[in-house]
Short mmCIF file of C-alpha atoms and ligand atoms in Angstrom, two decimals:
data_model
loop_
_atom_site.label_atom_id
_atom_site.label_comp_id
_atom_site.label_asym_id
_atom_site.label_seq_id
_atom_site.Cartn_x
_atom_site.Cartn_y
_atom_site.Cartn_z
CA MET Q 1 1.91 -5.80 26.71
CA PRO Q 2 4.26 -2.89 25.73
CA ASP Q 3 3.10 -0.71 22.85
CA ASN Q 4 6.50 -0.17 21.41
CA THR Q 5 9.99 -1.54 21.17
CA THR Q 6 13.44 -0.06 20.70
CA VAL Q 7 15.52 -1.38 17.81
CA GLY Q 8 19.06 -0.12 17.28
CA GLY Q 9 18.17 2.86 19.48
CA VAL Q 10 15.02 3.66 17.46
CA SER Q 11 11.59 3.50 19.08
CA VAL Q 12 9.00 1.63 16.97
CA ASP Q 13 5.30 1.32 17.78
CA THR Q 14 4.28 -2.32 17.62
CA ARG Q 15 0.55 -1.73 17.18
CA HIS Q 16 -1.60 -1.27 14.08
CA TRP Q 17 -2.28 2.18 12.66
CA ILE Q 18 -5.98 2.51 11.91
CA GLY Q 19 -7.95 5.69 11.22
CA GLY Q 20 -5.11 7.86 12.52
CA GLU Q 21 -4.81 6.01 15.83
CA ARG Q 22 -2.71 3.26 17.30
CA VAL Q 23 -4.77 0.14 17.91
CA ALA Q 24 -3.58 -2.96 19.77
CA SER Q 25 -4.72 -6.54 19.24
CA VAL Q 26 -5.36 -8.87 22.15
CA GLU Q 27 -2.55 -11.17 21.00
CA THR Q 28 0.93 -10.48 19.68
CA PHE Q 29 3.56 -12.32 17.65
CA ALA Q 30 7.31 -12.22 18.16
CA ASP Q 31 9.43 -10.53 15.49
CA SER Q 32 13.04 -11.69 15.55
CA SER Q 33 16.25 -10.47 13.94
CA PRO Q 34 18.04 -12.59 11.33
CA ILE Q 35 21.33 -11.18 12.64
CA ASP Q 36 21.33 -13.09 15.93
CA GLY Q 37 17.83 -14.50 16.37
CA SER Q 38 17.03 -12.05 19.17
CA VAL Q 39 13.40 -10.98 19.61
CA LEU Q 40 13.02 -7.39 18.39
CA GLY Q 41 9.49 -6.89 19.58
CA GLU Q 42 6.04 -8.29 20.23
CA ILE Q 43 3.84 -7.11 17.38
CA SER Q 44 0.05 -6.79 17.39
CA ARG Q 45 -1.36 -9.92 15.83
CA GLY Q 46 -4.20 -8.69 13.64
CA THR Q 47 -7.57 -10.40 13.37
CA PRO Q 48 -10.49 -9.90 10.97
CA LYS Q 49 -11.81 -7.36 13.49
CA GLU Q 50 -8.88 -4.98 12.92
CA VAL Q 51 -9.08 -5.61 9.19
CA ALA Q 52 -12.73 -4.54 9.21
CA ALA Q 53 -11.84 -1.41 11.20
CA ALA Q 54 -9.02 -0.53 8.79
CA VAL Q 55 -11.19 -0.99 5.68
CA ALA Q 56 -13.94 1.10 7.32
CA ALA Q 57 -11.41 3.85 8.10
CA ALA Q 58 -10.07 3.75 4.54
CA LYS Q 59 -13.61 3.88 3.15
CA ALA Q 60 -14.55 6.85 5.35
CA ALA Q 61 -11.39 8.77 4.40
CA PHE Q 62 -11.70 8.06 0.68
CA PRO Q 63 -14.11 10.77 -0.58
CA ALA Q 64 -12.12 13.65 0.91
CA TRP Q 65 -8.71 12.32 -0.22
CA ALA Q 66 -10.03 11.44 -3.69
CA GLY Q 67 -11.45 14.97 -3.92
CA THR Q 68 -8.20 16.62 -2.82
CA ALA Q 69 -6.60 18.58 -5.66
CA ARG Q 70 -3.75 16.75 -7.40
CA ALA Q 71 -1.26 19.46 -6.46
CA GLU Q 72 -2.15 19.12 -2.77
CA ARG Q 73 -1.87 15.32 -2.86
CA ALA Q 74 1.51 15.74 -4.52
CA ARG Q 75 2.59 18.21 -1.83
CA VAL Q 76 1.76 15.73 0.95
CA LEU Q 77 3.66 12.96 -0.87
CA HIS Q 78 6.73 15.19 -1.11
CA ALA Q 79 6.37 15.93 2.61
CA ILE Q 80 6.39 12.16 3.28
CA ALA Q 81 9.56 11.89 1.18
CA ASP Q 82 11.08 14.70 3.28
CA GLY Q 83 10.21 12.72 6.42
CA VAL Q 84 11.81 9.57 5.00
CA GLU Q 85 14.98 11.51 4.20
CA LYS Q 86 15.01 13.08 7.66
CA ARG Q 87 14.71 9.67 9.32
CA LEU Q 88 16.79 7.79 6.76
CA GLU Q 89 19.38 6.61 9.25
CA GLU Q 90 16.69 5.33 11.64
CA LEU Q 91 14.82 3.55 8.86
CA ALA Q 92 18.03 1.94 7.59
CA THR Q 93 18.98 0.76 11.08
CA VAL Q 94 15.58 -0.72 11.87
CA GLU Q 95 15.27 -2.42 8.48
CA THR Q 96 18.71 -4.02 8.79
CA HIS Q 97 17.88 -5.43 12.21
CA ASP Q 98 14.51 -6.63 10.99
CA ASN Q 99 15.34 -8.30 7.66
CA GLY Q 100 19.12 -8.70 7.76
CA ALA Q 101 19.92 -6.87 4.52
CA LEU Q 102 23.07 -4.74 4.41
CA LEU Q 103 23.04 -1.48 6.36
CA ARG Q 104 25.16 0.21 3.70
CA SER Q 105 22.63 -0.77 1.00
CA HIS Q 106 19.77 0.53 3.11
CA ARG Q 107 21.59 3.82 3.70
CA ARG Q 108 22.80 4.44 0.17
CA GLY Q 109 20.35 2.69 -2.08
CA VAL Q 110 17.14 1.41 -0.53
CA MET Q 111 15.97 4.26 1.72
CA PRO Q 112 16.81 6.99 -0.83
CA ARG Q 113 14.72 4.93 -3.26
CA VAL Q 114 11.87 4.86 -0.70
CA ALA Q 115 11.88 8.68 -0.68
CA HIS Q 116 12.14 8.67 -4.48
CA ASN Q 117 9.05 6.42 -4.73
CA PHE Q 118 7.00 9.24 -3.15
CA ARG Q 119 8.64 12.05 -5.12
CA PHE Q 120 8.38 10.21 -8.43
CA PHE Q 121 4.66 9.41 -8.17
CA ALA Q 122 3.90 12.89 -6.80
CA ASP Q 123 5.53 14.43 -9.86
CA TRP Q 124 4.01 11.90 -12.27
CA LEU Q 125 0.56 12.63 -10.85
CA VAL Q 126 0.88 16.32 -11.58
CA LYS Q 127 1.76 15.73 -15.23
CA LEU Q 128 -0.48 12.66 -15.73
CA ASP Q 129 -2.46 13.44 -18.85
CA HIS Q 130 -3.94 12.08 -22.03
CA GLU Q 131 -4.57 14.27 -25.00
CA ASP Q 132 -8.23 14.72 -25.87
CA PHE Q 133 -9.17 13.30 -29.26
CA GLU Q 134 -12.06 13.64 -31.62
CA THR Q 135 -14.63 11.22 -32.99
CA ARG Q 136 -16.93 12.72 -35.64
CA GLY Q 137 -16.71 16.12 -33.96
CA HIS Q 138 -17.16 14.68 -30.45
CA THR Q 139 -14.45 15.15 -27.85
CA ASN Q 140 -13.01 12.14 -25.99
CA HIS Q 141 -11.58 13.08 -22.62
CA VAL Q 142 -9.69 10.48 -20.60
CA SER Q 143 -9.54 10.87 -16.81
CA TRP Q 144 -7.99 8.84 -14.03
CA ASP Q 145 -10.59 8.58 -11.25
CA PRO Q 146 -9.41 7.29 -7.86
CA ALA Q 147 -10.65 3.71 -7.43
CA GLY Q 148 -11.13 3.47 -3.65
CA PRO Q 149 -9.66 1.63 -0.66
CA SER Q 150 -6.68 -0.45 -1.77
CA VAL Q 151 -5.16 -3.42 0.02
CA LEU Q 152 -1.39 -3.65 -0.39
CA ILE Q 153 0.31 -6.85 0.75
CA THR Q 154 4.09 -7.00 0.77
CA PRO Q 155 6.97 -9.44 1.38
CA TRP Q 156 9.99 -9.31 3.68
CA ASN Q 157 12.92 -9.20 1.28
CA ALA Q 158 12.81 -5.41 0.70
CA PRO Q 159 10.05 -4.40 3.10
CA LEU Q 160 9.79 -0.61 2.95
CA MET Q 161 11.01 -0.27 -0.63
CA LEU Q 162 8.38 -2.69 -1.97
CA ALA Q 163 5.64 -1.32 0.30
CA THR Q 164 6.18 2.27 -0.80
CA TRP Q 165 6.43 1.24 -4.46
CA LYS Q 166 2.70 0.51 -3.99
CA VAL Q 167 1.73 3.00 -1.26
CA ALA Q 168 3.08 6.02 -3.18
CA PRO Q 169 1.16 5.50 -6.46
CA ALA Q 170 -1.99 4.38 -4.61
CA LEU Q 171 -2.00 7.57 -2.52
CA ALA Q 172 -1.03 9.71 -5.51
CA ALA Q 173 -3.97 8.26 -7.43
CA GLY Q 174 -6.31 9.44 -4.66
CA ASN Q 175 -6.90 6.03 -3.14
CA THR Q 176 -6.81 5.19 0.54
CA VAL Q 177 -4.64 2.32 1.68
CA ILE Q 178 -4.60 -0.67 3.99
CA LEU Q 179 -0.99 -1.89 4.08
CA LYS Q 180 -0.24 -5.40 5.37
CA PRO Q 181 3.53 -5.85 5.76
CA ALA Q 182 5.13 -9.28 6.04
CA GLU Q 183 5.17 -10.80 9.52
CA TRP Q 184 8.94 -11.44 9.30
CA SER Q 185 9.70 -7.72 8.79
CA PRO Q 186 6.85 -5.59 10.16
CA LEU Q 187 8.73 -2.65 11.70
CA THR Q 188 9.44 -0.02 9.04
CA ALA Q 189 5.78 -0.01 7.94
CA SER Q 190 4.97 1.24 11.43
CA LEU Q 191 7.58 3.99 11.11
CA LEU Q 192 6.09 4.93 7.74
CA ALA Q 193 2.71 5.46 9.42
CA ASP Q 194 4.36 7.94 11.83
CA ILE Q 195 6.15 9.74 9.00
CA ALA Q 196 2.97 10.02 6.91
CA ALA Q 197 0.98 11.39 9.85
CA GLU Q 198 3.71 13.95 10.59
CA ALA Q 199 3.67 14.94 6.91
CA GLY Q 200 -0.01 15.80 7.19
CA LEU Q 201 -1.61 12.79 5.50
CA PRO Q 202 -5.19 12.83 6.82
CA ALA Q 203 -6.33 10.12 9.25
CA GLY Q 204 -7.58 6.95 7.59
CA VAL Q 205 -5.81 7.58 4.26
CA LEU Q 206 -2.98 5.19 5.18
CA ASN Q 207 -3.69 2.31 7.55
CA VAL Q 208 -1.25 -0.40 8.60
CA VAL Q 209 -2.50 -3.77 9.81
CA GLN Q 210 0.05 -6.18 11.23
CA GLY Q 211 -0.33 -9.93 11.44
CA TYR Q 212 -0.04 -13.29 9.75
CA GLY Q 213 -1.20 -13.48 6.16
CA ALA Q 214 -2.74 -16.87 6.81
CA GLU Q 215 -4.94 -15.37 9.56
CA ILE Q 216 -6.03 -12.03 8.08
CA GLY Q 217 -5.29 -12.39 4.37
CA ASP Q 218 -8.72 -13.62 3.44
CA ALA Q 219 -10.49 -10.87 5.42
CA LEU Q 220 -8.43 -8.31 3.50
CA THR Q 221 -8.76 -9.72 0.02
CA SER Q 222 -12.42 -10.77 0.09
CA HIS Q 223 -13.72 -7.51 1.58
CA PRO Q 224 -16.43 -6.01 -0.65
CA ASP Q 225 -15.35 -2.42 0.07
CA VAL Q 226 -11.82 -3.01 -1.20
CA ARG Q 227 -11.42 -1.75 -4.79
CA ARG Q 228 -7.84 -2.80 -5.55
CA ILE Q 229 -5.43 -5.45 -4.30
CA SER Q 230 -1.75 -5.16 -5.06
CA PHE Q 231 0.38 -8.07 -3.91
CA THR Q 232 4.08 -8.85 -4.02
CA GLY Q 233 5.05 -12.30 -2.83
CA SER Q 234 5.01 -15.97 -3.72
CA VAL Q 235 2.98 -17.81 -6.33
CA PRO Q 236 1.00 -20.05 -3.91
CA THR Q 237 -0.11 -16.99 -1.88
CA ALA Q 238 -1.05 -15.17 -5.10
CA GLN Q 239 -3.22 -18.12 -6.09
CA ARG Q 240 -5.06 -17.95 -2.76
CA ILE Q 241 -5.50 -14.19 -3.07
CA ALA Q 242 -6.81 -14.46 -6.63
CA ALA Q 243 -9.38 -17.02 -5.48
CA SER Q 244 -10.41 -14.83 -2.57
CA ALA Q 245 -10.64 -11.67 -4.71
CA ALA Q 246 -12.78 -13.48 -7.25
CA ALA Q 247 -15.85 -13.15 -5.02
CA ASN Q 248 -15.98 -9.39 -5.70
CA LEU Q 249 -13.98 -9.40 -8.94
CA THR Q 250 -11.55 -7.04 -7.21
CA PRO Q 251 -8.81 -6.01 -9.67
CA LEU Q 252 -5.43 -7.49 -8.79
CA SER Q 253 -1.83 -6.63 -9.44
CA LEU Q 254 0.49 -9.55 -8.73
CA GLU Q 255 4.30 -9.26 -8.58
CA LEU Q 256 5.58 -12.76 -7.96
CA GLY Q 257 8.59 -14.98 -8.02
CA GLY Q 258 11.18 -15.64 -10.65
CA LYS Q 259 13.85 -18.00 -11.92
CA SER Q 260 15.51 -15.55 -14.23
CA PRO Q 261 18.36 -16.44 -16.59
CA LEU Q 262 21.69 -14.74 -17.22
CA LEU Q 263 22.80 -15.61 -20.74
CA VAL Q 264 26.55 -15.35 -21.27
CA PHE Q 265 27.62 -15.55 -24.90
CA ALA Q 266 31.19 -16.27 -25.94
CA ASP Q 267 31.45 -12.78 -27.46
CA ALA Q 268 30.67 -11.12 -24.10
CA ASP Q 269 33.09 -9.13 -21.98
CA LEU Q 270 33.75 -12.05 -19.64
CA ASP Q 271 34.76 -9.95 -16.64
CA LEU Q 272 31.52 -7.99 -16.93
CA ALA Q 273 29.56 -11.25 -17.21
CA VAL Q 274 31.27 -12.58 -14.07
CA ASP Q 275 30.47 -9.34 -12.21
CA LEU Q 276 26.83 -9.65 -13.26
CA ALA Q 277 26.72 -13.27 -12.09
CA VAL Q 278 28.32 -12.61 -8.69
CA GLU Q 279 25.91 -9.69 -8.16
CA GLN Q 280 23.12 -12.28 -7.98
CA TYR Q 281 24.17 -13.09 -4.39
CA ASP Q 282 23.02 -9.61 -3.32
CA ASN Q 283 20.63 -9.57 -0.37
CA ALA Q 284 21.71 -13.17 0.30
CA GLY Q 285 19.93 -14.15 -2.92
CA GLN Q 286 16.57 -12.95 -1.64
CA VAL Q 287 15.76 -10.86 -4.71
CA CYS Q 288 12.82 -11.68 -6.95
CA LEU Q 289 14.67 -10.40 -10.03
CA ALA Q 290 17.84 -12.38 -9.35
CA ALA Q 291 19.26 -14.19 -12.36
CA THR Q 292 19.71 -17.50 -10.59
CA ARG Q 293 20.14 -19.60 -13.72
CA ILE Q 294 23.46 -18.86 -15.36
CA LEU Q 295 23.57 -20.06 -18.96
CA VAL Q 296 27.03 -19.95 -20.52
CA GLU Q 297 28.15 -20.71 -24.07
CA GLU Q 298 30.21 -23.92 -24.03
CA ALA Q 299 33.32 -22.28 -25.53
CA VAL Q 300 33.80 -19.98 -22.52
CA ALA Q 301 32.19 -22.02 -19.75
CA HIS Q 302 35.45 -23.23 -18.24
CA GLU Q 303 37.04 -19.79 -18.13
CA PHE Q 304 33.83 -18.16 -16.91
CA THR Q 305 33.59 -20.65 -14.03
CA ARG Q 306 37.23 -20.12 -13.09
CA ARG Q 307 36.83 -16.34 -12.90
CA PHE Q 308 33.46 -16.64 -11.14
CA VAL Q 309 34.90 -18.85 -8.39
CA GLU Q 310 37.82 -16.49 -7.96
CA LYS Q 311 35.56 -13.47 -7.56
CA ALA Q 312 32.84 -15.15 -5.47
CA SER Q 313 35.37 -16.53 -3.02
CA ARG Q 314 36.37 -12.96 -2.14
CA LEU Q 315 32.84 -12.09 -0.93
CA GLN Q 316 32.63 -11.30 2.77
CA GLN Q 317 29.75 -12.93 4.60
CA GLY Q 318 28.77 -11.68 8.04
CA ASP Q 319 27.04 -9.06 10.14
CA PRO Q 320 25.00 -6.81 7.80
CA ARG Q 321 25.82 -3.77 9.96
CA ASP Q 322 29.49 -4.14 9.10
CA GLU Q 323 30.56 -1.89 6.23
CA ALA Q 324 32.83 -4.64 4.80
CA THR Q 325 30.07 -7.26 4.55
CA ASP Q 326 28.81 -8.28 1.12
CA ILE Q 327 26.31 -10.99 2.10
CA GLY Q 328 24.23 -10.97 5.27
CA PRO Q 329 22.06 -13.62 6.90
CA ASN Q 330 18.92 -15.17 5.47
CA ILE Q 331 15.67 -13.92 6.86
CA HIS Q 332 14.44 -16.80 9.06
CA PRO Q 333 15.41 -20.30 10.20
CA ARG Q 334 12.52 -21.66 8.13
CA GLN Q 335 13.88 -19.95 4.99
CA LEU Q 336 17.33 -21.37 5.71
CA GLU Q 337 15.84 -24.83 6.04
CA LYS Q 338 14.05 -24.38 2.72
CA ILE Q 339 17.26 -23.28 0.94
CA ASP Q 340 19.21 -26.19 2.39
CA GLY Q 341 16.48 -28.63 1.35
CA PHE Q 342 16.67 -27.43 -2.26
CA VAL Q 343 20.45 -27.84 -2.35
CA ARG Q 344 20.48 -31.25 -0.65
CA ARG Q 345 17.88 -32.62 -3.07
CA ALA Q 346 19.81 -31.17 -6.03
CA VAL Q 347 23.04 -32.83 -4.90
CA GLU Q 348 21.21 -36.12 -4.34
CA ALA Q 349 19.95 -35.81 -7.93
CA GLY Q 350 23.52 -35.47 -9.23
CA ALA Q 351 24.36 -31.76 -8.98
CA ARG Q 352 27.88 -30.70 -8.02
CA ALA Q 353 28.58 -27.75 -5.74
CA VAL Q 354 31.44 -25.79 -7.33
CA ILE Q 355 31.32 -23.48 -4.32
CA GLY Q 356 29.18 -23.55 -1.16
CA GLY Q 357 26.40 -26.07 -0.86
CA HIS Q 358 26.08 -25.87 2.93
CA ARG Q 359 24.84 -23.84 5.87
CA LYS Q 360 27.18 -21.78 8.00
CA GLU Q 361 27.08 -20.91 11.65
CA GLY Q 362 24.13 -18.68 12.58
CA GLN Q 363 21.49 -17.83 10.03
CA TYR Q 364 23.82 -17.87 7.03
CA TYR Q 365 24.03 -19.95 3.87
CA ALA Q 366 27.28 -20.20 1.93
CA PRO Q 367 27.09 -18.64 -1.57
CA THR Q 368 26.55 -21.64 -3.79
CA LEU Q 369 27.06 -22.50 -7.46
CA LEU Q 370 25.70 -25.83 -8.70
CA THR Q 371 26.64 -27.47 -11.99
CA ASP Q 372 25.57 -30.77 -13.57
CA VAL Q 373 21.94 -29.82 -13.12
CA ALA Q 374 19.25 -31.29 -15.34
CA GLU Q 375 17.02 -28.87 -17.22
CA ASP Q 376 13.84 -30.33 -15.75
CA SER Q 377 15.18 -30.69 -12.19
CA GLU Q 378 13.68 -28.92 -9.21
CA ILE Q 379 16.76 -26.75 -8.65
CA VAL Q 380 16.53 -25.37 -12.21
CA GLN Q 381 12.77 -24.98 -12.27
CA GLU Q 382 11.85 -23.68 -8.79
CA GLU Q 383 12.69 -20.42 -7.02
CA VAL Q 384 15.07 -21.01 -4.07
CA PHE Q 385 15.19 -17.41 -2.76
CA GLY Q 386 18.64 -17.81 -1.25
CA PRO Q 387 22.28 -17.48 -2.42
CA VAL Q 388 22.08 -20.44 -4.78
CA LEU Q 389 22.87 -20.26 -8.50
CA THR Q 390 22.93 -22.98 -11.12
CA LEU Q 391 25.16 -23.13 -14.19
CA GLN Q 392 24.16 -24.73 -17.47
CA THR Q 393 25.93 -24.55 -20.81
CA PHE Q 394 24.57 -24.06 -24.32
CA ALA Q 395 25.96 -24.74 -27.78
CA ASP Q 396 24.34 -21.94 -29.76
CA GLU Q 397 21.90 -19.02 -29.67
CA GLY Q 398 18.87 -21.21 -30.29
CA GLU Q 399 19.65 -23.46 -27.36
CA ALA Q 400 20.35 -20.45 -25.13
CA ILE Q 401 16.92 -18.98 -25.85
CA ARG Q 402 15.19 -22.32 -25.40
CA LEU Q 403 16.84 -22.89 -22.00
CA ALA Q 404 16.18 -19.29 -20.91
CA ASN Q 405 12.46 -19.60 -21.57
CA ASP Q 406 12.08 -23.10 -20.19
CA THR Q 407 10.52 -22.39 -16.78
CA ARG Q 408 7.05 -21.36 -15.71
CA PHE Q 409 8.38 -17.90 -14.74
CA GLY Q 410 9.06 -14.78 -16.78
CA LEU Q 411 10.14 -11.94 -14.49
CA ALA Q 412 13.49 -10.82 -15.89
CA ALA Q 413 16.43 -11.87 -18.04
CA THR Q 414 19.98 -10.58 -18.44
CA VAL Q 415 22.02 -10.96 -21.61
CA ALA Q 416 25.79 -10.55 -21.76
CA THR Q 417 27.02 -10.20 -25.32
CA GLY Q 418 29.38 -8.01 -27.31
CA ASP Q 419 27.19 -8.20 -30.42
CA PRO Q 420 24.35 -5.62 -30.55
CA GLU Q 421 22.56 -7.51 -33.32
CA ARG Q 422 22.59 -10.69 -31.27
CA ALA Q 423 21.29 -8.71 -28.30
CA GLU Q 424 18.35 -7.51 -30.39
CA ARG Q 425 17.58 -10.97 -31.79
CA VAL Q 426 17.80 -12.70 -28.41
CA THR Q 427 15.89 -10.14 -26.33
CA ALA Q 428 13.04 -10.19 -28.84
CA GLN Q 429 12.57 -13.89 -28.11
CA LEU Q 430 12.87 -13.88 -24.33
CA VAL Q 431 9.74 -14.16 -22.18
CA ALA Q 432 10.35 -11.61 -19.41
CA GLY Q 433 8.93 -8.39 -17.99
CA THR Q 434 12.38 -6.79 -17.93
CA VAL Q 435 15.47 -7.62 -19.99
CA TRP Q 436 18.86 -6.13 -19.22
CA VAL Q 437 21.65 -6.19 -21.80
CA ASN Q 438 25.17 -6.00 -20.35
CA CYS Q 439 23.79 -4.54 -17.11
CA PHE Q 440 21.60 -5.53 -14.19
CA PHE Q 441 19.09 -3.87 -11.85
CA VAL Q 442 18.95 -0.55 -13.67
CA ARG Q 443 15.43 0.57 -12.74
CA ASP Q 444 13.57 3.69 -13.82
CA LEU Q 445 10.22 4.18 -12.10
CA GLN Q 446 8.57 5.28 -15.33
CA ALA Q 447 9.35 1.91 -16.93
CA PRO Q 448 6.73 -0.85 -16.83
CA PHE Q 449 7.58 -3.40 -14.16
CA GLY Q 450 6.08 -6.84 -13.70
CA GLY Q 451 6.32 -10.43 -14.76
CA SER Q 452 4.97 -12.76 -17.40
CA ARG Q 453 3.57 -16.27 -16.86
CA HIS Q 454 3.75 -17.24 -13.14
CA SER Q 455 5.88 -14.18 -12.35
CA GLY Q 456 2.88 -11.94 -12.21
CA VAL Q 457 -0.20 -10.26 -13.54
CA GLY Q 458 -0.13 -6.67 -14.75
CA ARG Q 459 2.52 -3.98 -14.84
CA GLU Q 460 3.25 -1.12 -12.45
CA GLY Q 461 5.46 1.96 -12.83
CA GLY Q 462 4.72 5.42 -14.26
CA THR Q 463 1.37 5.58 -16.05
CA TRP Q 464 0.93 1.81 -15.65
CA SER Q 465 0.57 2.32 -11.88
CA PHE Q 466 -2.12 4.94 -12.38
CA ASP Q 467 -3.90 2.67 -14.86
CA PHE Q 468 -4.08 0.08 -12.11
CA TYR Q 469 -4.95 2.24 -9.11
CA CYS Q 470 -7.54 4.32 -10.99
CA ASP Q 471 -10.85 3.74 -12.68
CA VAL Q 472 -9.82 5.10 -16.05
CA LYS Q 473 -12.76 6.88 -17.65
CA ASN Q 474 -13.41 8.16 -21.17
CA THR Q 475 -15.96 10.96 -21.43
CA VAL Q 476 -17.38 11.63 -24.90
CA THR Q 477 -18.98 15.06 -25.35
CA ALA Q 478 -20.99 16.12 -28.37
CA PRO Q 479 -20.27 19.52 -29.86
CA LYS Q 480 -22.77 22.23 -29.02
CA GLY Q 481 -26.03 21.84 -30.93
CA TRP Q 482 -25.11 18.40 -32.25
CA ALA Q 483 -27.72 15.68 -32.21
CA ASP Q 484 -26.11 12.37 -33.16
CA HIS Q 485 -28.61 9.54 -33.22
CA GLY Q 486 -26.35 7.27 -35.27
P1 NAD T 1 4.61 -14.82 0.77
O1 NAD T 1 3.71 -15.03 -0.39
O2 NAD T 1 4.82 -15.92 1.74
O3 NAD T 1 4.12 -13.57 1.65
C1 NAD T 1 3.95 -12.28 1.09
C2 NAD T 1 2.90 -11.54 1.88
O4 NAD T 1 1.65 -12.21 1.74
C3 NAD T 1 3.17 -11.46 3.38
O5 NAD T 1 2.79 -10.18 3.85
C4 NAD T 1 2.22 -12.50 3.95
O6 NAD T 1 1.80 -12.24 5.26
C5 NAD T 1 1.04 -12.37 3.00
N1 NAD T 1 0.15 -13.53 2.98
C6 NAD T 1 0.43 -14.82 3.28
N2 NAD T 1 -0.67 -15.58 3.11
C7 NAD T 1 -1.66 -14.77 2.69
C8 NAD T 1 -3.02 -14.97 2.32
N3 NAD T 1 -3.58 -16.16 2.36
N4 NAD T 1 -3.73 -13.90 1.92
C9 NAD T 1 -3.17 -12.68 1.85
N5 NAD T 1 -1.89 -12.42 2.18
C10 NAD T 1 -1.14 -13.46 2.59
O7 NAD T 1 5.98 -14.33 0.14
P2 NAD T 1 7.33 -14.02 0.91
O8 NAD T 1 7.97 -15.31 1.27
O9 NAD T 1 7.07 -13.01 1.96
O10 NAD T 1 8.16 -13.30 -0.23
C11 NAD T 1 9.00 -13.97 -1.10
C12 NAD T 1 8.36 -14.07 -2.47
O11 NAD T 1 8.06 -12.77 -2.97
C13 NAD T 1 9.29 -14.69 -3.49
O12 NAD T 1 8.58 -15.59 -4.28
C14 NAD T 1 9.74 -13.49 -4.32
O13 NAD T 1 10.17 -13.80 -5.61
C15 NAD T 1 8.51 -12.65 -4.31
N6 NAD T 1 8.85 -11.26 -4.63
C16 NAD T 1 8.46 -10.75 -5.83
C17 NAD T 1 8.79 -9.45 -6.19
C18 NAD T 1 8.35 -8.87 -7.51
O14 NAD T 1 8.35 -7.66 -7.64
N7 NAD T 1 7.99 -9.67 -8.50
C19 NAD T 1 9.51 -8.67 -5.30
C20 NAD T 1 9.92 -9.22 -4.09
C21 NAD T 1 9.56 -10.52 -3.76
#
């Protein structure tokens, strides 16, 4: 079996990366491109044996990396960022072939953000601090101790961006890592291993295990030597991971799905609101934060829909390598089937497709807007993860808030209004980890990020990431000569 493959002219190793060496499994799995269904490579299909080796390597490398001075850890992270920037074009090309997202987004937004993930957490590490404080003359000193080997499990919709959003803070914190990328988009994680090694990251500090979650997930998440598990993916998988981690009470961070609302009030700048709504088709709708439920005040619903249809119908769907393309393919035939199933059942239940509502040739789904959807229907309550939006109307602010909060999710919400006081009142009542007012997707890495309810457990970003990846310790020291027996 070949050890590597060439994708868009870039050579990618298809084996695991364990303890600073390439390791092959006996079996492989085929990784195919959403662009044309072609097989990109045969990837090592991990088993519990490789998981055990990766955890052992991470455990062995932990004391030295945890004991490395903060400034030196930060230097290595910046060197990884340099490597990402140097190979940005290669990373963008491979990612586009592997997950079908736009090449121009990978070049201009996603891969620069990957480099920024490393730079940001390197810099945050250096200034991470907590002022000492006093208790009856005693000093309290808070420190962030590295926690240990960390398992990071990631999805396919933004593979390297979401992986490094976890890898960077985990490494910065002084932890060692076992990264398990999604089986539908395994390639850039392998390139990251090369980049990290070239940057001087010691062997065993970052390990990459490829394979099917269903086959190796349990070995990863129930391992007694694993000190942290950070997962981004679907709710059912999170439930399995939580059950598996319970055996060792391993701390978990869960970033899960969403069914986020976009609330459009009659006092909003309607063109802006339409722009925000159409933006939800980005990445062919495969964005956890996407505001897929559009809630519009009755008075402007007709005009909003008219302008939305006009704008959405100008979107170009096609090859994600083409500069003019706005919407690429969906990740996998199974995902396409899932999206189509949701829409067919919605239409059977009485929904009307204002635009779209059908598959297109190849692995594409037409951008879809559904109206006449019942509040308790599947299409309003469940995450589709495709280019499918629903539109509901509301009579007043109270109804808008009630509809917005009426799902089991709570990842994000977007509010379009021209009234700052309304914005304040409404946002205060929304259940969501992130709320955007008159904007969307503005993300600062120092901000807390995560979801409420079934959208997740915990927050990451800035100090929140270090809180998670570290064993935070408070040391209380008595003043010299003090004997406190109280
Ligand atoms: P998924 O849950 O099917 O898979 C995610 C990862 O989990 C993959 O690497 C998979 O191999 C692994 N996995 C599968 N079974 C496992 C098991 N039993 N134990 C351990 N790992 C296992 O999710 P997906 O379809 O890849 O991703 C889409 C989902 O991710 C959507 O629900 C989306 O909303 C969510 N998501 C959330 C965020 C966020 O930040 N909140 C970001 C992106 C995606």
